[in-house]
mmCIF file of C-alpha atoms and ligand atoms in Angstrom:
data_model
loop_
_atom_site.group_PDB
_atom_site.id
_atom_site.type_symbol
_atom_site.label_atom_id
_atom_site.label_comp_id
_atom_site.label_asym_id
_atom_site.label_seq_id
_atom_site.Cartn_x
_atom_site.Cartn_y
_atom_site.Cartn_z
ATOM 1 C CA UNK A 1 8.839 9.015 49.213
ATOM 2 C CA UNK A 2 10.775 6.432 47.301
ATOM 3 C CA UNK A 3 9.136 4.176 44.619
ATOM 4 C CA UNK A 4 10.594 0.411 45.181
ATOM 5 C CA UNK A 5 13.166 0.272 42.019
ATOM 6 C CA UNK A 6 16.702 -0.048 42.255
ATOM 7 C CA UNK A 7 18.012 3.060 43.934
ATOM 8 C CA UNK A 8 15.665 2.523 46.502
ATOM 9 C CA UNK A 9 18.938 2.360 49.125
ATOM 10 C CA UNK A 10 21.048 4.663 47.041
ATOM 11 C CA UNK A 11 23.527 6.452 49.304
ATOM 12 C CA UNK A 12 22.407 4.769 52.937
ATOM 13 C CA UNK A 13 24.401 3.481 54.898
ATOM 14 C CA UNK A 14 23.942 0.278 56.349
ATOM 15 C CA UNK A 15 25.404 -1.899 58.686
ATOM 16 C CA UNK A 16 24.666 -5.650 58.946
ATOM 17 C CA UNK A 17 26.232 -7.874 61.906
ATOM 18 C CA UNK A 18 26.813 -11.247 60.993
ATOM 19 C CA UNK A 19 27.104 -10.335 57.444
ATOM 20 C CA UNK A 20 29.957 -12.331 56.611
ATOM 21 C CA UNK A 21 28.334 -14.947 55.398
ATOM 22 C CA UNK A 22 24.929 -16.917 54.484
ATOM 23 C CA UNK A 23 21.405 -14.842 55.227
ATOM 24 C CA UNK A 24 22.975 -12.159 56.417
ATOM 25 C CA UNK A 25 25.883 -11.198 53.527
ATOM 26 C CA UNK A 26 22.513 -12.212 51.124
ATOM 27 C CA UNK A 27 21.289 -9.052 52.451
ATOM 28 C CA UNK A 28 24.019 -7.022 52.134
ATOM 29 C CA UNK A 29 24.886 -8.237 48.099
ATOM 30 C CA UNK A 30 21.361 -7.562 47.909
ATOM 31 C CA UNK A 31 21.609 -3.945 49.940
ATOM 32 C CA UNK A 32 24.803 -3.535 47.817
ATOM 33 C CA UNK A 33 22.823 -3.894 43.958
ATOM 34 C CA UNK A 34 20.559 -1.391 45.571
ATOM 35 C CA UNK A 35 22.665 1.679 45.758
ATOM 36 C CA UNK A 36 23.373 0.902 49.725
ATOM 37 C CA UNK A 37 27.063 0.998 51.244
ATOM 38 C CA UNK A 38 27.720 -1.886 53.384
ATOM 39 C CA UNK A 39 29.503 -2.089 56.680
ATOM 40 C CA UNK A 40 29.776 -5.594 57.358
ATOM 41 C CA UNK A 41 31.200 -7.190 60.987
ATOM 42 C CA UNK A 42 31.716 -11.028 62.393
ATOM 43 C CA UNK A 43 34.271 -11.927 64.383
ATOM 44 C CA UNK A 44 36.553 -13.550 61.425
ATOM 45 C CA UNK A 45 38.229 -11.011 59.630
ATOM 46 C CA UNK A 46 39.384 -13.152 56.861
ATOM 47 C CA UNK A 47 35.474 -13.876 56.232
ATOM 48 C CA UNK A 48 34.538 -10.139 56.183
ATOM 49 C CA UNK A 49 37.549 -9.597 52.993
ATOM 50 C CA UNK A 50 36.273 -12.087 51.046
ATOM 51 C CA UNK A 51 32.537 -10.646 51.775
ATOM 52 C CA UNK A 52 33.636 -7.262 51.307
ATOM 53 C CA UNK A 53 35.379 -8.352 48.197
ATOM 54 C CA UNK A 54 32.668 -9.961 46.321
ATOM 55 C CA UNK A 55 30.515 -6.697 46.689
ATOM 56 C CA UNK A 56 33.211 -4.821 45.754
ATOM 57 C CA UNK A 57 33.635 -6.810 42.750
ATOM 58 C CA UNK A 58 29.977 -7.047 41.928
ATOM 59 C CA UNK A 59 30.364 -2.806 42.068
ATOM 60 C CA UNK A 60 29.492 -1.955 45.472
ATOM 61 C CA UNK A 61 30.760 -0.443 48.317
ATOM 62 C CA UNK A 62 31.787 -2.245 51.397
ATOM 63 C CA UNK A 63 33.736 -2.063 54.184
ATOM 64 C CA UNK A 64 34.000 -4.946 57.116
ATOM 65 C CA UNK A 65 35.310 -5.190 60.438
ATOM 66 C CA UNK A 66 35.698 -7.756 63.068
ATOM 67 C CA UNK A 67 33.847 -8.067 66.639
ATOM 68 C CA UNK A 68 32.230 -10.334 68.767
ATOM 69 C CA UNK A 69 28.654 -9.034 69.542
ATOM 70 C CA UNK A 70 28.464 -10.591 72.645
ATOM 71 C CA UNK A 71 31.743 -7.434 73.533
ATOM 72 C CA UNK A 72 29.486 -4.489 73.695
ATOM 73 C CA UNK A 73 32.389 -2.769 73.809
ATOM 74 C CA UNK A 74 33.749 -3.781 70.747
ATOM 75 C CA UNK A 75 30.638 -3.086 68.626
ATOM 76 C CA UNK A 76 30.438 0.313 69.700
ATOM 77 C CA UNK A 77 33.745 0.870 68.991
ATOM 78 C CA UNK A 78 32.705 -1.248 65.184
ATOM 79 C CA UNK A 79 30.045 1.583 65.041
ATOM 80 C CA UNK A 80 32.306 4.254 65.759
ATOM 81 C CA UNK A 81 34.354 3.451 62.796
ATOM 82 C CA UNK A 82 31.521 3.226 60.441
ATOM 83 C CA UNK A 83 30.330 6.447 61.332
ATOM 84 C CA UNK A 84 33.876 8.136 60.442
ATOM 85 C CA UNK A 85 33.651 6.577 57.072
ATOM 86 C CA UNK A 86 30.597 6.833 55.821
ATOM 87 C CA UNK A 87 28.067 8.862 58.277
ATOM 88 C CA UNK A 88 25.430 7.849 60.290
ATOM 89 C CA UNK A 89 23.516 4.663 59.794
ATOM 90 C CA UNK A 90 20.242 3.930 58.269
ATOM 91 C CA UNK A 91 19.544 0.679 58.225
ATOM 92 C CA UNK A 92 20.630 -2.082 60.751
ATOM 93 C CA UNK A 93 20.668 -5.546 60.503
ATOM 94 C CA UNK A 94 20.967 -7.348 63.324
ATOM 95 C CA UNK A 95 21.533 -11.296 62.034
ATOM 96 C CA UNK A 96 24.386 -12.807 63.998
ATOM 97 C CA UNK A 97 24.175 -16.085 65.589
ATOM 98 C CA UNK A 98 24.949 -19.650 67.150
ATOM 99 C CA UNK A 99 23.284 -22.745 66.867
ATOM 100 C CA UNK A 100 24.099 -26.559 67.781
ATOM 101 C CA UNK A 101 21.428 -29.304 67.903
ATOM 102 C CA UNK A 102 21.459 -30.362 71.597
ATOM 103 C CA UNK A 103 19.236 -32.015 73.757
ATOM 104 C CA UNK A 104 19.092 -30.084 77.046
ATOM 105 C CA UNK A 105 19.835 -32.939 79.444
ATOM 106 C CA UNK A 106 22.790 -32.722 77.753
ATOM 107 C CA UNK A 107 23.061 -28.899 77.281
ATOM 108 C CA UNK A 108 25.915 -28.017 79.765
ATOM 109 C CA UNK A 109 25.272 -24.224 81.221
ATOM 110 C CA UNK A 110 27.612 -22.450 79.068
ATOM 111 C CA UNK A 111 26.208 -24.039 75.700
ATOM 112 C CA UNK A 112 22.957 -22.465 76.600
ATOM 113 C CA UNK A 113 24.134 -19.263 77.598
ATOM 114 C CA UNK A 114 26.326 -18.826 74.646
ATOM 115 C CA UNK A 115 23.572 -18.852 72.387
ATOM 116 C CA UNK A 116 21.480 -16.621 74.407
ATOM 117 C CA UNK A 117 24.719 -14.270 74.626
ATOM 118 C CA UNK A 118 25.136 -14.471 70.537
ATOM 119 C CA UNK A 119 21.584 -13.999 69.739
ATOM 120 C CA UNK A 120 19.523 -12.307 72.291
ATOM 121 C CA UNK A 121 21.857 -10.251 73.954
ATOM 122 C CA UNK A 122 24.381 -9.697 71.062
ATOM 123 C CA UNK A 123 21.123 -8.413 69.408
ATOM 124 C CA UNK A 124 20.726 -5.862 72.022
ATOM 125 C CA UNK A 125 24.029 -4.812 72.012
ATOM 126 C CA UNK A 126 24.210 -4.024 68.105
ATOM 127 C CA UNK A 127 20.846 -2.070 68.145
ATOM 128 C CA UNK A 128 21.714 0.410 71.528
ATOM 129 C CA UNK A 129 25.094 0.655 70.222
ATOM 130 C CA UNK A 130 23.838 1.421 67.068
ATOM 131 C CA UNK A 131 21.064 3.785 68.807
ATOM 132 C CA UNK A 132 23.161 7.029 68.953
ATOM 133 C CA UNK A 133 24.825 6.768 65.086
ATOM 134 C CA UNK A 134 21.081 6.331 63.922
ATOM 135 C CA UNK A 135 19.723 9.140 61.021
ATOM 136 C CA UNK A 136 16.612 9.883 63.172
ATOM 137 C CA UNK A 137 14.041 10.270 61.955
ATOM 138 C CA UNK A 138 14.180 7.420 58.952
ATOM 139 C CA UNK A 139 16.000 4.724 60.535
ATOM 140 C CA UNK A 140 14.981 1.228 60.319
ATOM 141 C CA UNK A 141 16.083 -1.535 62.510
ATOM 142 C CA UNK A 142 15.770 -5.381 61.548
ATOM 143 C CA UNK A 143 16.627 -8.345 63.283
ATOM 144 C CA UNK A 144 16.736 -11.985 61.898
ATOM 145 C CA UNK A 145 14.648 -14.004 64.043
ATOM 146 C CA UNK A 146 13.301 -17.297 63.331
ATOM 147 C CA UNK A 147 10.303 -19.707 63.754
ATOM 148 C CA UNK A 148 11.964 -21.211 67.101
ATOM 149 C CA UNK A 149 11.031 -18.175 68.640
ATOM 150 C CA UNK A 150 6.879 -18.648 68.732
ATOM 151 C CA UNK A 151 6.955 -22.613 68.214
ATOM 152 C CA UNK A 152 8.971 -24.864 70.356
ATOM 153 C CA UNK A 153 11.243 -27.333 68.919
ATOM 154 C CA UNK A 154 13.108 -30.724 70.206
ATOM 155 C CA UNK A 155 16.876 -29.805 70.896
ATOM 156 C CA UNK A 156 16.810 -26.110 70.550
ATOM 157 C CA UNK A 157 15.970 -25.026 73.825
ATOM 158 C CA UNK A 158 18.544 -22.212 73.773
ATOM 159 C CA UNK A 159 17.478 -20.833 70.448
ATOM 160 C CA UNK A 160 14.329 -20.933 71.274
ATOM 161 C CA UNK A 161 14.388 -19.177 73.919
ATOM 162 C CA UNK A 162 16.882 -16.729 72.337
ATOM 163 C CA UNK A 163 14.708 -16.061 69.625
ATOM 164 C CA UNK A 164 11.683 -15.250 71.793
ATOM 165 C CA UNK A 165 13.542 -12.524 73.183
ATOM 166 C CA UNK A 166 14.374 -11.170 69.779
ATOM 167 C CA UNK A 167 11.047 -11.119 69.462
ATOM 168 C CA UNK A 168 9.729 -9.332 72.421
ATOM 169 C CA UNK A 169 13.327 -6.816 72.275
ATOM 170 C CA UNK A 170 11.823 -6.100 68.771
ATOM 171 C CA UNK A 171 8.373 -4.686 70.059
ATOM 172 C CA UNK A 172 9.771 -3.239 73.209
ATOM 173 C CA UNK A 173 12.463 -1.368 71.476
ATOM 174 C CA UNK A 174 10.043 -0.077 68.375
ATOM 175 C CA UNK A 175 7.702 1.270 70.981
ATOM 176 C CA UNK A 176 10.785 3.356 72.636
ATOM 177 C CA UNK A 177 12.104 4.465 69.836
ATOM 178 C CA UNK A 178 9.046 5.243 67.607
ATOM 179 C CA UNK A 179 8.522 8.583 68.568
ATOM 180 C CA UNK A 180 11.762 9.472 66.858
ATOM 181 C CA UNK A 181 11.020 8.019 63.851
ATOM 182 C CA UNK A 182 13.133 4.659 64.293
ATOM 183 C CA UNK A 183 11.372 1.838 62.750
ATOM 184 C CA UNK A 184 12.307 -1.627 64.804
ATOM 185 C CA UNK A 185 11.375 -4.760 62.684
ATOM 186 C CA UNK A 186 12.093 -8.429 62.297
ATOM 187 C CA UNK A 187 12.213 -11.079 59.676
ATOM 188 C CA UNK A 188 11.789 -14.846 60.685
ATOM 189 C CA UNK A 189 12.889 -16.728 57.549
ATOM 190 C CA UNK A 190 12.241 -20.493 57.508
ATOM 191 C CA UNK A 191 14.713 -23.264 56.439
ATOM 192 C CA UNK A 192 16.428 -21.593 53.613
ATOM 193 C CA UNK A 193 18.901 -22.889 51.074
ATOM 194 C CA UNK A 194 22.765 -23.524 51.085
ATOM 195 C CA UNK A 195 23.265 -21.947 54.822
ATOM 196 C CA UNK A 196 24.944 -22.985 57.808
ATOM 197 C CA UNK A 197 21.790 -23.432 59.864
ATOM 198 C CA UNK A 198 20.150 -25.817 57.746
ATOM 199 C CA UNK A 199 23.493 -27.425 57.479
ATOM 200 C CA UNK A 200 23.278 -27.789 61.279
ATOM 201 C CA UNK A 201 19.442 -28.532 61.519
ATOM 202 C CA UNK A 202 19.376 -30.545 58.743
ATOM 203 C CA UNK A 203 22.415 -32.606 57.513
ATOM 204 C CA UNK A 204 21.693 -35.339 55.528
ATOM 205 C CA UNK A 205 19.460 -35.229 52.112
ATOM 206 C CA UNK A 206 16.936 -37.299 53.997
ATOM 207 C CA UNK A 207 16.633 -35.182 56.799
ATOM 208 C CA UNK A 208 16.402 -32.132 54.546
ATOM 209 C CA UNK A 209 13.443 -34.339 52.500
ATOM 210 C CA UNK A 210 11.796 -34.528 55.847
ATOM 211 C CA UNK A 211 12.005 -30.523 57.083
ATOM 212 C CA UNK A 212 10.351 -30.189 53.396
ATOM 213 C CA UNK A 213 7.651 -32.510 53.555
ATOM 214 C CA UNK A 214 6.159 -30.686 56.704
ATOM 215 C CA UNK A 215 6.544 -27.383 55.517
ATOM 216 C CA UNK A 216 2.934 -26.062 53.777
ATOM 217 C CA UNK A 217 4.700 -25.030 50.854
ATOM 218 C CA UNK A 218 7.209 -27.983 51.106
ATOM 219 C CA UNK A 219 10.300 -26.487 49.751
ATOM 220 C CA UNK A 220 13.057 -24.410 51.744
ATOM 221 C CA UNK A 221 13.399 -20.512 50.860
ATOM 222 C CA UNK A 222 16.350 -18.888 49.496
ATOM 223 C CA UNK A 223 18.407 -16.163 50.258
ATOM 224 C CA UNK A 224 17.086 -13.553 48.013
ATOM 225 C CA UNK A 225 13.435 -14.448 49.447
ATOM 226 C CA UNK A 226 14.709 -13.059 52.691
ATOM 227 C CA UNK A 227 17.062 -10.466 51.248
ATOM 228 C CA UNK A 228 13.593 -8.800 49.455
ATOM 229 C CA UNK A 229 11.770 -8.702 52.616
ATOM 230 C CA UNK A 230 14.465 -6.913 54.074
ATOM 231 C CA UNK A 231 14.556 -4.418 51.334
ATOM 232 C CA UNK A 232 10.680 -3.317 51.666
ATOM 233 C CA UNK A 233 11.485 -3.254 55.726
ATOM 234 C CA UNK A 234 14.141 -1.155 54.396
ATOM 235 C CA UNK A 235 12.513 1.028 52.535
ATOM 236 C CA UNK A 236 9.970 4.046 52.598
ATOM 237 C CA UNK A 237 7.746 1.681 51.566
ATOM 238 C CA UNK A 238 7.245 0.153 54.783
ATOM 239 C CA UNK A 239 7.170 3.336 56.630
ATOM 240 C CA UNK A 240 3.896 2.693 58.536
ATOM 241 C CA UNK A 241 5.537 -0.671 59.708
ATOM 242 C CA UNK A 242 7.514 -1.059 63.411
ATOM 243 C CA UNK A 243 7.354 -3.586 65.697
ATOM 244 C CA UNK A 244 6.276 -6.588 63.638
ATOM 245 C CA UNK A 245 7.781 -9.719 62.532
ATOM 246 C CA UNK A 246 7.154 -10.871 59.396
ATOM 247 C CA UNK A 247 7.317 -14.692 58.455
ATOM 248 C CA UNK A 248 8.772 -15.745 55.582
ATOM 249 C CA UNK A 249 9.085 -19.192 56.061
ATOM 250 C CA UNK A 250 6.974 -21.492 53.607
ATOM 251 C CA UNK A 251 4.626 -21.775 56.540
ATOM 252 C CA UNK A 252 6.932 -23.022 59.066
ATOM 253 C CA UNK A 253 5.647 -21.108 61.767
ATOM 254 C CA UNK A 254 2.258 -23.037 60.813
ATOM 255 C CA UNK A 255 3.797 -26.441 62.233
ATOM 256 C CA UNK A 256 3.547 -29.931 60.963
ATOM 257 C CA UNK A 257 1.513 -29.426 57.268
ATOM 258 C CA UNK A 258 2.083 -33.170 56.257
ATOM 259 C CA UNK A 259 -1.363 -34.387 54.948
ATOM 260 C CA UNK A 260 -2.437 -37.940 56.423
ATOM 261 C CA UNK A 261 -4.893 -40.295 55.250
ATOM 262 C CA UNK A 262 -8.046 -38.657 55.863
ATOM 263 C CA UNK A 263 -10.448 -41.229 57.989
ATOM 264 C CA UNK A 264 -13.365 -43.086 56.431
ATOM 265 C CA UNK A 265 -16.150 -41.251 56.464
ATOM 266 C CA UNK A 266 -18.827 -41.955 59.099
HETATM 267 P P1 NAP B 301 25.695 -18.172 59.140
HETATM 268 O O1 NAP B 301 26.104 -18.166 57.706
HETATM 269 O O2 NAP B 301 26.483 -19.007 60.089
HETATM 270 O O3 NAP B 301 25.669 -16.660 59.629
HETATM 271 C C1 NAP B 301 25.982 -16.274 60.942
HETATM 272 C C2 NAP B 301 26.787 -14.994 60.867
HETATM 273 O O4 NAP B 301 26.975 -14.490 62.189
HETATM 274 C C3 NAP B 301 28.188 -15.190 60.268
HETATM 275 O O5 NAP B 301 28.509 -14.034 59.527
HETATM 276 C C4 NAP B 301 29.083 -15.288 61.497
HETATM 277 O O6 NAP B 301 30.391 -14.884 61.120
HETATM 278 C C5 NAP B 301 28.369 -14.303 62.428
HETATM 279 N N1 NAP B 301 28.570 -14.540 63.860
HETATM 280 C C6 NAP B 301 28.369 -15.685 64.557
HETATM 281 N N2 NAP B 301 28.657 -15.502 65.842
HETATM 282 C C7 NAP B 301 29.029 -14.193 65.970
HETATM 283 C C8 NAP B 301 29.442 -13.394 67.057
HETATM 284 N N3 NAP B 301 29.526 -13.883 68.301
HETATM 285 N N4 NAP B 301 29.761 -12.090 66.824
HETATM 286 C C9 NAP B 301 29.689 -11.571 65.582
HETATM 287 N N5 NAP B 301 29.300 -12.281 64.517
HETATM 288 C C10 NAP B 301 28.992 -13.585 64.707
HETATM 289 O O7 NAP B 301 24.183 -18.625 59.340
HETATM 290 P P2 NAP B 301 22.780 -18.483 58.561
HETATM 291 O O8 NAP B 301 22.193 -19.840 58.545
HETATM 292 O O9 NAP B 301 22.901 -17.699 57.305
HETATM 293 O O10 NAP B 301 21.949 -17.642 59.650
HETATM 294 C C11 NAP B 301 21.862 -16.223 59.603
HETATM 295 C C12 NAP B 301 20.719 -15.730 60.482
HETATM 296 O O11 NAP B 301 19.480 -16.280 60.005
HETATM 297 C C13 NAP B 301 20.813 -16.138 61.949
HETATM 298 O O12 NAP B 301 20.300 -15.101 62.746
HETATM 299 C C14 NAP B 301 19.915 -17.346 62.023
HETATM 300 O O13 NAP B 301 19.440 -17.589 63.327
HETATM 301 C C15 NAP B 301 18.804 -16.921 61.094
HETATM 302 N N6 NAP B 301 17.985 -18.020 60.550
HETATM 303 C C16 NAP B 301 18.544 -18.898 59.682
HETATM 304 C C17 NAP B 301 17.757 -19.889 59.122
HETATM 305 C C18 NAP B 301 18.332 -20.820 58.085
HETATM 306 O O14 NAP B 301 17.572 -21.573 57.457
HETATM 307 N N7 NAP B 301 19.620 -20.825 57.871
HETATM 308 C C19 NAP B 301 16.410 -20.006 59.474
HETATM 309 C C20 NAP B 301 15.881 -19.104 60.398
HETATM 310 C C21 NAP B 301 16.688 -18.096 60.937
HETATM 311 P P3 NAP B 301 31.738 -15.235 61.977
HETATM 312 O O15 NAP B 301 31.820 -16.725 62.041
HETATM 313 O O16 NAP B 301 32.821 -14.576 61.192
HETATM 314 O O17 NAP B 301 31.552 -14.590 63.312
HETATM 315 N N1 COA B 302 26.425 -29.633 71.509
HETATM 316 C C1 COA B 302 26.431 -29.303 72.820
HETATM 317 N N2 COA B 302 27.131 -28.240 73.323
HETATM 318 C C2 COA B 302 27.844 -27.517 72.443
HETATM 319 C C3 COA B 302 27.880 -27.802 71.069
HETATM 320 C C4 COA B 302 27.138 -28.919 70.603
HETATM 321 N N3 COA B 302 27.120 -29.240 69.307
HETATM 322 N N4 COA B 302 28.677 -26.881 70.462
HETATM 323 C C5 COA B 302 29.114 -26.050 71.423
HETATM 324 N N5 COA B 302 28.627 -26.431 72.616
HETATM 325 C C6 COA B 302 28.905 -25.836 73.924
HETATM 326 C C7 COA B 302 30.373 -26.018 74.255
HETATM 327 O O1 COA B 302 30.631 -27.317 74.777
HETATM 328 C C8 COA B 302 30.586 -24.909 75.273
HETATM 329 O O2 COA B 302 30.095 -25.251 76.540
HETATM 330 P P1 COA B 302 31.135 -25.764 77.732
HETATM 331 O O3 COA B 302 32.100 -24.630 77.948
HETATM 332 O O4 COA B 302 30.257 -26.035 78.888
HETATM 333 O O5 COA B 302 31.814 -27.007 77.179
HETATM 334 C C9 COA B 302 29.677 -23.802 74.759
HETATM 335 O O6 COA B 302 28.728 -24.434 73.891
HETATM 336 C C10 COA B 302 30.418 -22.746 73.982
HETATM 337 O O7 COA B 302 31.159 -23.397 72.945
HETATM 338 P P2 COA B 302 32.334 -22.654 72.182
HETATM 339 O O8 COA B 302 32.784 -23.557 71.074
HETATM 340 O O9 COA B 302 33.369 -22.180 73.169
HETATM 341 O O10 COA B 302 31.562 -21.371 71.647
HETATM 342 P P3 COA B 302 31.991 -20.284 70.588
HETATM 343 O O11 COA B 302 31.625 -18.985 71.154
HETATM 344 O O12 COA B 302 33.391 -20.482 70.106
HETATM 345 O O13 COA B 302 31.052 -20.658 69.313
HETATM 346 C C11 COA B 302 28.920 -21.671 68.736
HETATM 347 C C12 COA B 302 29.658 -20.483 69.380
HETATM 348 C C13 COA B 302 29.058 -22.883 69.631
HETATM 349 C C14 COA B 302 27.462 -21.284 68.625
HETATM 350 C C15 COA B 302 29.551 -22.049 67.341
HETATM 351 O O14 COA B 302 28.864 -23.148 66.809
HETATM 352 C C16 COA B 302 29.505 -20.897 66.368
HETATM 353 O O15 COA B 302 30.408 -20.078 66.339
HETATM 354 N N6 COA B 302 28.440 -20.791 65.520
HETATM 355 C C17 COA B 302 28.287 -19.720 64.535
HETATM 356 C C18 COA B 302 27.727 -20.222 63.220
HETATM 357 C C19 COA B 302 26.346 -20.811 63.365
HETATM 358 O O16 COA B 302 25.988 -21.419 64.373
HETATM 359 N N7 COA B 302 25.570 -20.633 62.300
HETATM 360 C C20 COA B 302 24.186 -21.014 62.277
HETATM 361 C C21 COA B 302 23.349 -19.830 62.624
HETATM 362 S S1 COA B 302 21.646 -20.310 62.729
#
C-alpha cells in the first residue's frame, strides 16, 4: 500500500471531465504534482491547450481533448483515445457542469433539462464509458457533487435536482461495481474561491459577504481544499471507502449558521 507523499499517483492515469478549468483543472495540477498523467476533456479545445499547457509547464504530463458529455458517443470515443496513449484509467473524475440562477416559473423546459443533461446524465455517461478502460481491481471513481444536492435552494431547481442524482448514481454505481474492486466516490465542495460557480451564485462582493456570513466556518474554500480530498479518494489510502460523499464545504450542507440575538432569558 502507498504511504500519502508525493508519488502517491506516480504513473496512473487519470482522466478528469470538465478539467479545463476551475475545480476540476485544480485537481488535475494537483493530480499532475503527484506523479499522475492527466487526460483532460471539455468541449472547448482552446481551453484544454492552455490547461494542458500549464501542467506541462509546471512538469507534468497532460493530454486534452474536446467532447460534450451530454454525446455519449463522443466520450467513449474521448476514452478510447486515452487508452491508446497512456493505458487504462485509474482514476476518474467526473466534474463537468452547467449552472444559471433561475427561478423556475421562469425556467423554460430546455434550461432545466440542460443542466440535468450536463450534470446528471453527462455524469453517467463519463463513468460507463469509462467502465470498460477501468484497471480493475484499484480503480476509483469521483464525482463533484455539491450541497444543492441534499439541501434545497431558491433558483436552482435544476441543479438541485441534478445533483441529487449524482448522489444516488454514486451509491448505486459503487454497489455494482464493488465487487471488482472499483471504488465510486463523491466530493461536495462548498462555495470555493475564484470559480465560475461562485461567479454565477454569487456576483457582487456583497453577495459573496452574505454566502460567507451563513456558512459555519464563514469563509469560502479553495481549490486545493478540494483538490486534497480528491487525492486521499484517490489514493490507497481510502481503499475501504466507496459509495460516500464527503463534504467539504465550511459547513454548507449544515444550512443557515448566522448567530442571532439570543432571547432574554426567562
Ligand atoms: P467551471 O470552471 O465552469 O468548470 C466546469 C467545467 O466543465 C469546465 O471545464 C467546462 O469546460 C466543463 N464543461 C461544462 N459543460 C460541459 C459539457 N457539456 N461537456 C464537457 N465539459 C463541460 O466551474 P467550477 O465552478 O470550477 O465547477 C466545477 C465543478 O464543481 C462542477 O461540477 C460544479 O457543480 C462543482 N461545484 C462548484 C462549486 C463552486 O463553488 N464553484 C461548489 C460546489 C460544486 P468547457 O466550457 O470547455 O466545456
Ligand atoms: N436563465 C434562464 N435560462 C437559461 C439561462 C439563464 N441564465 N442560461 C441558459 N438558459 C437556458 C437557455 O435559454 C436554453 O433554453 P431555451 O432553449 O428554452 O431558450 C437552455 O438553458 C440551454 O441554453 P444554451 O445556452 O443553449 O446551453 P449550452 O448547452 O450552450 O450551455 C449552460 C449550458 C447554459 C449551462 C452554460 O451556462 C454553460 O455552458 N455553463 C458551463 C459553465 C458553468 O456553468 N460553470 C459553473 C459550474 S457550477
Amino acid at each position: 500500500m502507498n504511504a500519502f507523499r508525493d508519488d502517491v499517483l506516480a504513473g496512473k492515469v487519470v482522466f478528469v471531465a470538465g478539467g479545463s478549468s476551475g475545480i476540476n483543472l485544480g485537481i488535475a495540477e494537483h493530480f499532475a504534482r503527484h506523479g499522475a498523467k492527466l487526460a483532460l476533456l471539455s468541449r472547448s479545445q482552446d481551453k484544454l491547450d492552455m490547461a494542458v499547457a500549464g501542467i506541462v509547464a509546471a512538469g507534468g504530463e497532460a493530454i486534452g481533448i474536446a467532447a460534450d458529455v451530454r454525446d455519449f458517443a463522443a466520450v467513449d470515443a474521448a476514452l478510447i483515445q486515452v487508452q491508446q496513449h497512456f493505458g487504462n484509467i485509474d482514476v476518474v473524475i467526473s466534474g463537468a457542469a452547467g449552472n444559471f440562477v433561475a427561478a423556475a416559473k421562469d425556467m423554460s423546459a430546455n434550461g432545466f433539462k440542460t443542466v440535468i443533461d450536463i450534470d446528471l446524465i453527462g455524469t453517467f455517461n463519463v463513468l460507463r464509458a469509462a467502465y470498460p478502460y477501468l484497471n480493475k481491481p484499484g480503480a476509483s471513481l469521483i464525482s463533484i457533487t455539491a450541497p444543492q444536492a441534499v439541501k434545497a435552494a431558491v433558483y436552482q431547481a435544476h441543479v438541485c435536482a441534478a445533483k441529487a442524482g449524482i448522489n444516488m448514481l454514486t451509491q448505486c454505481l459503487a454497489m455494482e461495481w464493488g465487487a471488482e474492486g472499483i471504488r465510486v466516490n463523491a466530493i461536495s465542495p462548498g462555495p470555493i474561491a475564484d470559480t465560475e460557480g461562485m461567479a454565477r451564485l454569487a456576483p457582487t462582493p456583497e453577495m459573496e459577504q452574505k454566502v460567507k456570513a451563513r456558512l459555519a466556518l464563514r469563509d469560502y474554500g479553495s481549490k486545493r481544499d478540494i483538490a486534497d480530498v480528491a487525492l486521499f479518494l484517490a489514493s490507497d489510502n481510502a481503499r475501504y471507502i466507496t459509495g460516500t460523499i464527503i463534504d467539504c464545504d465550511g459547513g454548507s450542507k449544515l444550512g443557515d449558521a448566522t448567530l442571532p440575538e439570543l432571547p432574554p432569558r426567562r
